[in-house]
Coordinates of C-alpha atoms and ligand atoms in Angstrom, one line a residue:
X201 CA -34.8 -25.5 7.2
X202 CA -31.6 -27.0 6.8
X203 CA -28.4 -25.8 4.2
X204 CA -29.0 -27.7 0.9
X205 CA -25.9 -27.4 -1.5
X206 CA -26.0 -29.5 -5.0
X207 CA -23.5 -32.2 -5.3
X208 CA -22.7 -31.6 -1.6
X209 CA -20.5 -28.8 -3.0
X210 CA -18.3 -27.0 -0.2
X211 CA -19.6 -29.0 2.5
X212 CA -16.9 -30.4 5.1
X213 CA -18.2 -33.8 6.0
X214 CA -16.1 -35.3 8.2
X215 CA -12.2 -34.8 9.4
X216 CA -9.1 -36.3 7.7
X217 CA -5.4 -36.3 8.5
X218 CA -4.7 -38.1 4.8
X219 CA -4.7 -35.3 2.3
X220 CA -5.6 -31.5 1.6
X221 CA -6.8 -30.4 -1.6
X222 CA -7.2 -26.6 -3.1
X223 CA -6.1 -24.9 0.6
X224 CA -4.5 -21.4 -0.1
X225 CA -6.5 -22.0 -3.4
X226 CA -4.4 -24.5 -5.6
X227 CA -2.4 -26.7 -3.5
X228 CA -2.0 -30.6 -2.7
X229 CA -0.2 -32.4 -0.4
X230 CA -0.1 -36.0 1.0
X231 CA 0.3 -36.2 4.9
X232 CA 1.6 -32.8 4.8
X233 CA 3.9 -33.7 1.8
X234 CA 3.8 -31.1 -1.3
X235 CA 2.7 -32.7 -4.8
X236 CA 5.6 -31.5 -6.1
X237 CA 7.8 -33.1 -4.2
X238 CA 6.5 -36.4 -3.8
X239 CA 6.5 -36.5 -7.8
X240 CA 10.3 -34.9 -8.2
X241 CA 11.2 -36.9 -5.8
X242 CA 9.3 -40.1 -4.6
X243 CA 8.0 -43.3 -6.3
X244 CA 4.8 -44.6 -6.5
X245 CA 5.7 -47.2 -3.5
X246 CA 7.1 -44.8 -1.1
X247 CA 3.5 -43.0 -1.6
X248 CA 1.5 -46.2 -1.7
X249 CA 3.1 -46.8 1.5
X250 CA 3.0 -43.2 3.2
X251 CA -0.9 -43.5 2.5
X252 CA -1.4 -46.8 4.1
X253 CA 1.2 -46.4 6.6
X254 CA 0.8 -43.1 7.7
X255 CA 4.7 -42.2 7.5
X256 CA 7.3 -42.6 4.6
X257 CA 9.5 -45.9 4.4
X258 CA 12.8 -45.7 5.1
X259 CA 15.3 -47.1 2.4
X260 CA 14.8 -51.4 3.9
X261 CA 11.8 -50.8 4.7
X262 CA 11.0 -49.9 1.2
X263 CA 12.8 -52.4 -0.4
X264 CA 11.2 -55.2 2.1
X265 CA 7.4 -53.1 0.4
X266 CA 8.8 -53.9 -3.3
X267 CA 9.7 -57.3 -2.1
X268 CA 6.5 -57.7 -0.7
X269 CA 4.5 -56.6 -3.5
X270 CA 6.4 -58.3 -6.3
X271 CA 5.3 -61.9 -4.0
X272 CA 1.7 -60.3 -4.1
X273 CA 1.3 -60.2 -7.9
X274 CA -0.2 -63.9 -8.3
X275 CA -3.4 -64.6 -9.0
X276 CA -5.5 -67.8 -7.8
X277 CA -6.3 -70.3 -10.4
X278 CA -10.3 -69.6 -9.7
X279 CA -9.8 -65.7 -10.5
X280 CA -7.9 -66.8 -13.8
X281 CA -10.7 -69.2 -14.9
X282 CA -12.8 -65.8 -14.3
X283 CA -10.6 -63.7 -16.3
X284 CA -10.9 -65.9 -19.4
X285 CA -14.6 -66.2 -18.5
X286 CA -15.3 -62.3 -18.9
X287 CA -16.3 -61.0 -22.4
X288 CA -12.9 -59.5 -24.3
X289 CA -15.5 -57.0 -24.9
X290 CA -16.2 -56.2 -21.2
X291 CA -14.3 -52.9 -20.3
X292 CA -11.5 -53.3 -18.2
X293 CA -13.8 -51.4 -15.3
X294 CA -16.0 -53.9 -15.6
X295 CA -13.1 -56.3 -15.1
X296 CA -11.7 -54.7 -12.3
X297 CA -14.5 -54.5 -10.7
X298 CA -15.7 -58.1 -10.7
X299 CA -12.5 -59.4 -10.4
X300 CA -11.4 -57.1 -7.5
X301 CA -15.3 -58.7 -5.8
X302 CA -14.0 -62.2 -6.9
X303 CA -10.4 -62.2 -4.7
X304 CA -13.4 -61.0 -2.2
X305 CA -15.1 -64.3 -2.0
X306 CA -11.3 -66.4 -2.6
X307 CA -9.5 -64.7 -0.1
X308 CA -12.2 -62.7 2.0
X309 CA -11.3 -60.2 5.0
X310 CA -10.8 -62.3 8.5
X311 CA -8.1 -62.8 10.9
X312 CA -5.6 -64.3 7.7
X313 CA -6.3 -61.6 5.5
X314 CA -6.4 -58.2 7.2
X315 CA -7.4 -54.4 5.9
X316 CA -3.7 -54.0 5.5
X317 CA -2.9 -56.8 4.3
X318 CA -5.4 -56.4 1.4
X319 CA -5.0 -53.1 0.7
X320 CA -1.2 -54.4 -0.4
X321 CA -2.2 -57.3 -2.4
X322 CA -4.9 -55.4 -4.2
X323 CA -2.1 -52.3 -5.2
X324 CA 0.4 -55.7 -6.1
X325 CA -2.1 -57.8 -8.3
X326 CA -4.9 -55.5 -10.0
X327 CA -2.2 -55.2 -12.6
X328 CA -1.7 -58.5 -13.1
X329 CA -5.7 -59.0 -13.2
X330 CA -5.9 -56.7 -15.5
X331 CA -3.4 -57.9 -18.1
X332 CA -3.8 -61.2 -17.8
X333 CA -7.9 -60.6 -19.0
X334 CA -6.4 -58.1 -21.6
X335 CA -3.9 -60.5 -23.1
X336 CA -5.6 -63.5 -23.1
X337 CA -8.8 -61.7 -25.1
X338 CA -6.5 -59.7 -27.3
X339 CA -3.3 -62.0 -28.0
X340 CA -4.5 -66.1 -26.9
X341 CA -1.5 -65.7 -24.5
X342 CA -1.7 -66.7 -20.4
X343 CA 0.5 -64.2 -19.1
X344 CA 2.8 -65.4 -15.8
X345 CA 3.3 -62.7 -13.4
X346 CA 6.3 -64.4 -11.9
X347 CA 8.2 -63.8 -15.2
X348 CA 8.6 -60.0 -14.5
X349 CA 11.6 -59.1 -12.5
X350 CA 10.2 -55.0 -12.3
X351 CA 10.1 -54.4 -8.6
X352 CA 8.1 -51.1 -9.3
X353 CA 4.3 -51.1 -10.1
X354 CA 4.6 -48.9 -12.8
X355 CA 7.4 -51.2 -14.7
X356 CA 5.3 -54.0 -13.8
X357 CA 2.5 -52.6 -15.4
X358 CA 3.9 -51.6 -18.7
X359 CA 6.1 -55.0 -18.9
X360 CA 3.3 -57.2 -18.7
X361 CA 1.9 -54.7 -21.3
X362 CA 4.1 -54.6 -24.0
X363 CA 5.6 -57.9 -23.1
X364 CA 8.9 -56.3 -22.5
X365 CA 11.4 -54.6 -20.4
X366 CA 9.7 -51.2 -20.7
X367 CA 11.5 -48.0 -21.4
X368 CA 13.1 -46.1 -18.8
X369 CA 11.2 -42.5 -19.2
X370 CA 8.1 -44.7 -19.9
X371 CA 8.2 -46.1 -16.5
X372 CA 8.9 -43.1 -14.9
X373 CA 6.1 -41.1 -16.7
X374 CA 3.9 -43.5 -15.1
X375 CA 5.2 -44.0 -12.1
X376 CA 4.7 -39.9 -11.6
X377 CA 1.7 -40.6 -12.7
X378 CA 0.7 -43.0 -10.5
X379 CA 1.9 -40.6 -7.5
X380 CA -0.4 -37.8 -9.3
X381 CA -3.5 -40.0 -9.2
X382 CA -2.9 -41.8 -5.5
X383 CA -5.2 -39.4 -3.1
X384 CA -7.3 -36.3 -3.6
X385 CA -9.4 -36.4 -0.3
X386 CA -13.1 -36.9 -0.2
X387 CA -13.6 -37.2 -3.6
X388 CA -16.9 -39.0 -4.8
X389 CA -14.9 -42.8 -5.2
X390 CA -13.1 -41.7 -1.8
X391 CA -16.7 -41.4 -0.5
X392 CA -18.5 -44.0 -1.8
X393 CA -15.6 -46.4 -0.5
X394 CA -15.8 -44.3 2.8
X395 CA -19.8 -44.6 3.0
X396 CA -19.4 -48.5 2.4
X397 CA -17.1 -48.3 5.4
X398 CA -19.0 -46.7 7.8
X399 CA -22.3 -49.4 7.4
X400 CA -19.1 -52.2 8.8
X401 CA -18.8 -53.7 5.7
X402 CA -15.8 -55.8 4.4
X403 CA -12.5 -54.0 2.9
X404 CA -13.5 -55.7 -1.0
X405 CA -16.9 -54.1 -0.6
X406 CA -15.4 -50.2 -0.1
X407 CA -13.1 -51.0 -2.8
X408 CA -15.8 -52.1 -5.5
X409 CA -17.9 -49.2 -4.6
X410 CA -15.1 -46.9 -4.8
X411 CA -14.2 -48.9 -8.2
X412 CA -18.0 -47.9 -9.8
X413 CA -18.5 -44.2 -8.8
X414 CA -14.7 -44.0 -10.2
X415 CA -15.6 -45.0 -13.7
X416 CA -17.9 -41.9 -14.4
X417 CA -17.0 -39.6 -17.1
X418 CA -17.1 -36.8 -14.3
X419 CA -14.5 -38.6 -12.4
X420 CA -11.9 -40.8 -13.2
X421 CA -13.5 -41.9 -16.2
X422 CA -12.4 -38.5 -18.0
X423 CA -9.0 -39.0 -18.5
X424 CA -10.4 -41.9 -21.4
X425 CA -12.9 -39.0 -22.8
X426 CA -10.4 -36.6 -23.1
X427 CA -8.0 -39.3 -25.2
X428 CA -11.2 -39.5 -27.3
X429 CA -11.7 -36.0 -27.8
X430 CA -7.8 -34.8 -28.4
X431 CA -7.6 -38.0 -30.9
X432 CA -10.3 -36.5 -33.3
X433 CA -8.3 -33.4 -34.3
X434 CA -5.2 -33.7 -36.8
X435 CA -4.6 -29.9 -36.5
X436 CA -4.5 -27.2 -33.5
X437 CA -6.7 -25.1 -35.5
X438 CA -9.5 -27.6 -36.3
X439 CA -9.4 -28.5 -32.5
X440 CA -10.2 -24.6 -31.7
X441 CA -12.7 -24.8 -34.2
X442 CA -14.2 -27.6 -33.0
X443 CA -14.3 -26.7 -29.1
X444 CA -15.6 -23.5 -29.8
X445 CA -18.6 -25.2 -31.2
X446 CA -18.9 -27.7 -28.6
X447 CA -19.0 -25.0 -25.9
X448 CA -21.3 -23.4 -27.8
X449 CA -23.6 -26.2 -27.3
X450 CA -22.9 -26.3 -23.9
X451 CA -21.1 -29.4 -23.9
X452 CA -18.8 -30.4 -20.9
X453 CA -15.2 -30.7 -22.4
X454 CA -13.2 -33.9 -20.7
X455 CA -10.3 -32.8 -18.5
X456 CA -11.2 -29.9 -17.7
X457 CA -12.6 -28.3 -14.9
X458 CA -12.6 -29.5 -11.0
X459 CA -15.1 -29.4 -7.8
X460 CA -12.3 -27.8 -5.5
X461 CA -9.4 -26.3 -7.3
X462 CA -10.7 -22.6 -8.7
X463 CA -7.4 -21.4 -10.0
X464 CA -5.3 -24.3 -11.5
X465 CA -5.1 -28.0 -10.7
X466 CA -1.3 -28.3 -9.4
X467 CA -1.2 -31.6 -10.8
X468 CA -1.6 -30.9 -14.6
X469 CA 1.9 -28.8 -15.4
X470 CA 3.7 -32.0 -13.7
X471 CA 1.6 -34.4 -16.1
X472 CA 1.9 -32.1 -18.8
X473 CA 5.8 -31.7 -18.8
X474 CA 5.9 -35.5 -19.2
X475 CA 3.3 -35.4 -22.4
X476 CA 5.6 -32.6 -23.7
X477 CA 9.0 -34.9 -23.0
X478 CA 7.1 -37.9 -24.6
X479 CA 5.5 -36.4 -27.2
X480 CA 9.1 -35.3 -28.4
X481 CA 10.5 -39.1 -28.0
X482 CA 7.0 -40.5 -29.8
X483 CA 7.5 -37.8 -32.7
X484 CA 4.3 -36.8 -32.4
X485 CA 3.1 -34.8 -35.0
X486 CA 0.2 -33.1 -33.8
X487 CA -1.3 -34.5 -30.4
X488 CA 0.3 -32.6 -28.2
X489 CA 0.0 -29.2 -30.1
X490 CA -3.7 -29.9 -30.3
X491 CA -3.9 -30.3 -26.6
X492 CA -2.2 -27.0 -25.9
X493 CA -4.7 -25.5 -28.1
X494 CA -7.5 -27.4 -26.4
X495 CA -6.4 -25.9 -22.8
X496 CA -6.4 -22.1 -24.4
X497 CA -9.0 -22.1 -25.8
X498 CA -10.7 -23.8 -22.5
X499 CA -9.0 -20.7 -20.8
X500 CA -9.9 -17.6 -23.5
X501 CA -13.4 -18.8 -23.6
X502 CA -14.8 -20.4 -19.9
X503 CA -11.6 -19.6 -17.9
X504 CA -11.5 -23.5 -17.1
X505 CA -8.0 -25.2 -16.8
X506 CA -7.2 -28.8 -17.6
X507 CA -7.3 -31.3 -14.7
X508 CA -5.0 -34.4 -13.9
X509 CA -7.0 -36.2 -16.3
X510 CA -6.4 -33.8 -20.0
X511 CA -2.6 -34.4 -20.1
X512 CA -2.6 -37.7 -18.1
X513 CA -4.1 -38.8 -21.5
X514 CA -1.7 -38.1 -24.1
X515 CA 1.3 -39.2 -21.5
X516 CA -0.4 -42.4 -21.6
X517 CA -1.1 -42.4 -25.1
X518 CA 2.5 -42.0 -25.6
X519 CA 3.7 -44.4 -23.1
X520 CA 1.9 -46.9 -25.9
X521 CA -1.1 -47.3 -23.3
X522 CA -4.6 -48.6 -25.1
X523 CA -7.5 -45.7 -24.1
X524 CA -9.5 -48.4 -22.3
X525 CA -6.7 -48.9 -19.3
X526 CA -6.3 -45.5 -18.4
X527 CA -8.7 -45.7 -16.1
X528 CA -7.8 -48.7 -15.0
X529 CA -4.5 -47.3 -14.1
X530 CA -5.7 -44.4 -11.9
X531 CA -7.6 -47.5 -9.7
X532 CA -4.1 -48.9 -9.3
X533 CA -2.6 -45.5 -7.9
X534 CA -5.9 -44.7 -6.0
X535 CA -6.2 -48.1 -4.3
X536 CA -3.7 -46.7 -1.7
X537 CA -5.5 -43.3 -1.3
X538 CA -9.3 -45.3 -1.0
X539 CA -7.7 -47.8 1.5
X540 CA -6.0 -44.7 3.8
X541 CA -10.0 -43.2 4.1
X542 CA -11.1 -47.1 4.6
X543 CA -8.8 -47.6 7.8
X544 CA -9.1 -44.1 8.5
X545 CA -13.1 -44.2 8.5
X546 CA -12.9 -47.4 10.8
X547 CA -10.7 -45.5 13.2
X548 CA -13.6 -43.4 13.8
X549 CA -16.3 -44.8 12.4
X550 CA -20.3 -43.5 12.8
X551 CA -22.5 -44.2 10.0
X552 CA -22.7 -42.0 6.8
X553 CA -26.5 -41.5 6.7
X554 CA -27.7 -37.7 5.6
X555 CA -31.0 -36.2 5.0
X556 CA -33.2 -35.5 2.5
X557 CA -36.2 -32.8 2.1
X558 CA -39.0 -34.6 0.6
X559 CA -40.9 -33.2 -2.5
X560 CA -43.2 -35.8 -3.6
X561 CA -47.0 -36.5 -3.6
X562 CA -48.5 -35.3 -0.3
X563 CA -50.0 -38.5 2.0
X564 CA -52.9 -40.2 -0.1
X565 CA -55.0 -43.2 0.8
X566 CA -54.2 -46.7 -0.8
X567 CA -55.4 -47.9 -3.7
X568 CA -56.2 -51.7 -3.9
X569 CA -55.0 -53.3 -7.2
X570 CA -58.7 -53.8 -8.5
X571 CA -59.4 -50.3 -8.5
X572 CA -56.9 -48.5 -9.7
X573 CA -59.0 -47.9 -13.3
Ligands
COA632 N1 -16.4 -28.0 -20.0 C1 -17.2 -27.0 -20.2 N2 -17.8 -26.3 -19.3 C2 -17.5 -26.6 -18.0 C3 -16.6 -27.7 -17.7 C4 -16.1 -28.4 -18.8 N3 -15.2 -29.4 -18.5 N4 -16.5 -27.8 -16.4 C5 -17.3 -26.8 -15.9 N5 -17.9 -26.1 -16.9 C6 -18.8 -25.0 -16.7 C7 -20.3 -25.6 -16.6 O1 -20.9 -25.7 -17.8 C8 -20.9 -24.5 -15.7 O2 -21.1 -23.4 -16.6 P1 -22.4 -22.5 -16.4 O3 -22.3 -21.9 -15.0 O4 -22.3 -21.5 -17.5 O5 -23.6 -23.4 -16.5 C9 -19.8 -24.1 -14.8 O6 -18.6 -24.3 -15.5 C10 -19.8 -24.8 -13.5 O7 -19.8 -26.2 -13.8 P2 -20.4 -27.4 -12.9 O8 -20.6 -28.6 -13.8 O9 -21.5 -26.9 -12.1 O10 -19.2 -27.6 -11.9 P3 -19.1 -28.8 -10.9 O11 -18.3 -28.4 -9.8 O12 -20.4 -29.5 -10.6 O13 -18.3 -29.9 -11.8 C11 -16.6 -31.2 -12.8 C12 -17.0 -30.2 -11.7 C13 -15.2 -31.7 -12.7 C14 -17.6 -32.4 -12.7 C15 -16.8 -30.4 -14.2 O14 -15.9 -29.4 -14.3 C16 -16.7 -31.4 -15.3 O15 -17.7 -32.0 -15.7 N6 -15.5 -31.5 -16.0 C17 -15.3 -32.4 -17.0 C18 -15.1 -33.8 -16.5 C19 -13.8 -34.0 -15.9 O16 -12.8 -33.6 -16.4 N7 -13.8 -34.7 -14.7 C20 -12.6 -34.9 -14.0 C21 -12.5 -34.1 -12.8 S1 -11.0 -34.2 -11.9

């Protein structure tokens, strides 16, 4: 009889020099990095590029990865046509998903277009596939990526947005937060795009599987609930009110919680000192206050902290971020984390192909159609 453990929990399947998550209890760190100083003092591209890399840039070769990107942010015609194709109803999952599979088919894996290679232009241009669907459902406008003179992703992002320069702290916020979300080990989009690896399938394919087990509410998905839930409550007091009742029910509150981390998530006080700075700038009456009485309660009563995703929310929120791209967002950041485990998983590759114990109907003759009553 072999070890069966639910949701695979505590079971170490496989090696990785990328990332460690919850050692010593609580901490993370990127190639041996601390969280907390790749987010005090790194960008999102030095990251990006330590993850796919393997070491961080020096200063030109840094700049020559922002130049690089910023001439990746283009999209074919054929994807555009796409773009304006998809429902403005679709979610923007659904967008990134199909258009991430639709640069597959335009500008494939092969000698021309390499692991590396992709793994750049998809952390350079899922911004721009994104916005141009959003804007062109929302606002009739064909957005140009070429008119944005950002040379971070984050800036990028939020320009094409708002259709402005963005705000200093604004970009910052995100860019922290897209260090926050870039790796986190074998987590279950990590290991769907890892499983897609192993079976020698194309770079796009890892990504889109990565992209759909993402999307869940119990993943990446939660950082939208948790805007959802927060948004409900105009007072701290109705939110404890409220939560106490959902728990009572046994419902799972968004954001909080994690697989590995038993003590605190390291990565929530970082995202929540931003929602605190913002929510200050924003004059926000009641959102943040609400969420600090979310996260106490969450403690008095289960002893559950937030996650990345619970603050991540409102720091989006206040960055003047619709709920429907958060998400979105943490595929951007995570691209470079899924495409480390992609070129790591090559590196060594042997199928992903576990067991199962069988509990269905003993053998039993067949049946042929005419007689089955
Ligand atoms: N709200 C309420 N209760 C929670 C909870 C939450 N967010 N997270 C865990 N719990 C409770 C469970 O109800 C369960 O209680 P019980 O033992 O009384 O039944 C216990 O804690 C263990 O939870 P379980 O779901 O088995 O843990 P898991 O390791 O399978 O799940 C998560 C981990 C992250 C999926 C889970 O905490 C969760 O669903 N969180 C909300 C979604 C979320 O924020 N996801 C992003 C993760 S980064």
């Amino acid at each position: 009889m072999t070890a069966k453990i639910g949701g695979l929990e505590g079971m170490v399947v496989g090696d990785t020099t990328i990332s460690t998550v919850g050692k010593e209890g609580v901490g993370l760190t990127y190639r041996g990095y601390d969280i907390h100083d790749l987010a005090k003092y790194s960008t999102f591209e030095e990251v990006a590029y330590l993850l796919i890399y393997g070491e961080l840039p020096t200063l030109p070769q840094l700049n020559a990865y922002r130049d690089k990107l910023v001439k990746l942010r283009r999209l074919p015609n054929e994807l555009k046509q796409l773009l304006e194709a998809i429902p403005g109803s679709a979610h923007p999952m659904e967008v990134l998903r199909t258009s991430v599979s639709m640069l597959g088919t335009l500008e494939s894996e092969s000698l021309q277009y390499n692991g590396h290679q992709i793994a750049d232009r998809l952390i350079a241009c899922t911004p721009t596939m994104l916005l141009y669907w959003y804007q062109f459902h929302r606002n009739n406008v064909r957005i140009e990526a070429w008119n944005c003179e950002d040379h971070t992703v984050a800036g990028y992002f939020l320009h094409l947005l708002h259709g402005k320069k963005p705000d200093d702290e604004h970009r910052r916020a995100i860019d922290v937060s897209l260090i926050l979300y870039a790796e986190h080990e074998f987590n279950a989009s990590t290991f769907a795009a890892r499983v897609t690896a192993s079976t020698e399938s194309d770079f796009y394919s890892a990504i889109v599987s990565a992209i759909g087990a993402l999307r869940g509410a119990l993943h990446g998905g939660a950082n939208e609930e948790a805007m959802r839930l927060i948004s409900q409550f105009k007072t701290p007091d109705q939110a404890e009110a409220s939560i106490k009742e959902l728990l009572a029910k046994k419902s799972k509150i968004m954001g909080f919680g994690h697989r590995v981390y038993k003590i605190s998530d390291p990565r929530s006080d970082i995202i929540k000192a931003w929602s605190e700075k913002l929510s200050k700038e924003a004059r926000d009456g009641y959102l943040f206050a609400v969420s600090e009485r979310i996260e106490k309660v969450m403690r008095d009563e289960k002893k559950l902290f937030p996650n990345l995703d619970f603050y991540s929310a409102t720091t989006y929120h206040f960055c003047g971020i619709p709920t429907s791209l958060f998400t979105p967002l943490f595929v951007i950041a995570r691209l470079s984390g899924w495409s480390a485990h992609i070129f790591e998983q090559r590196a060594n590759n042997r199928l992903i192909r576990p067991d199962a114990d069988y509990t269905g109907p003993a053998p039993r003759a067949f049946v042929p159609i005419e007689d089955r009553g």
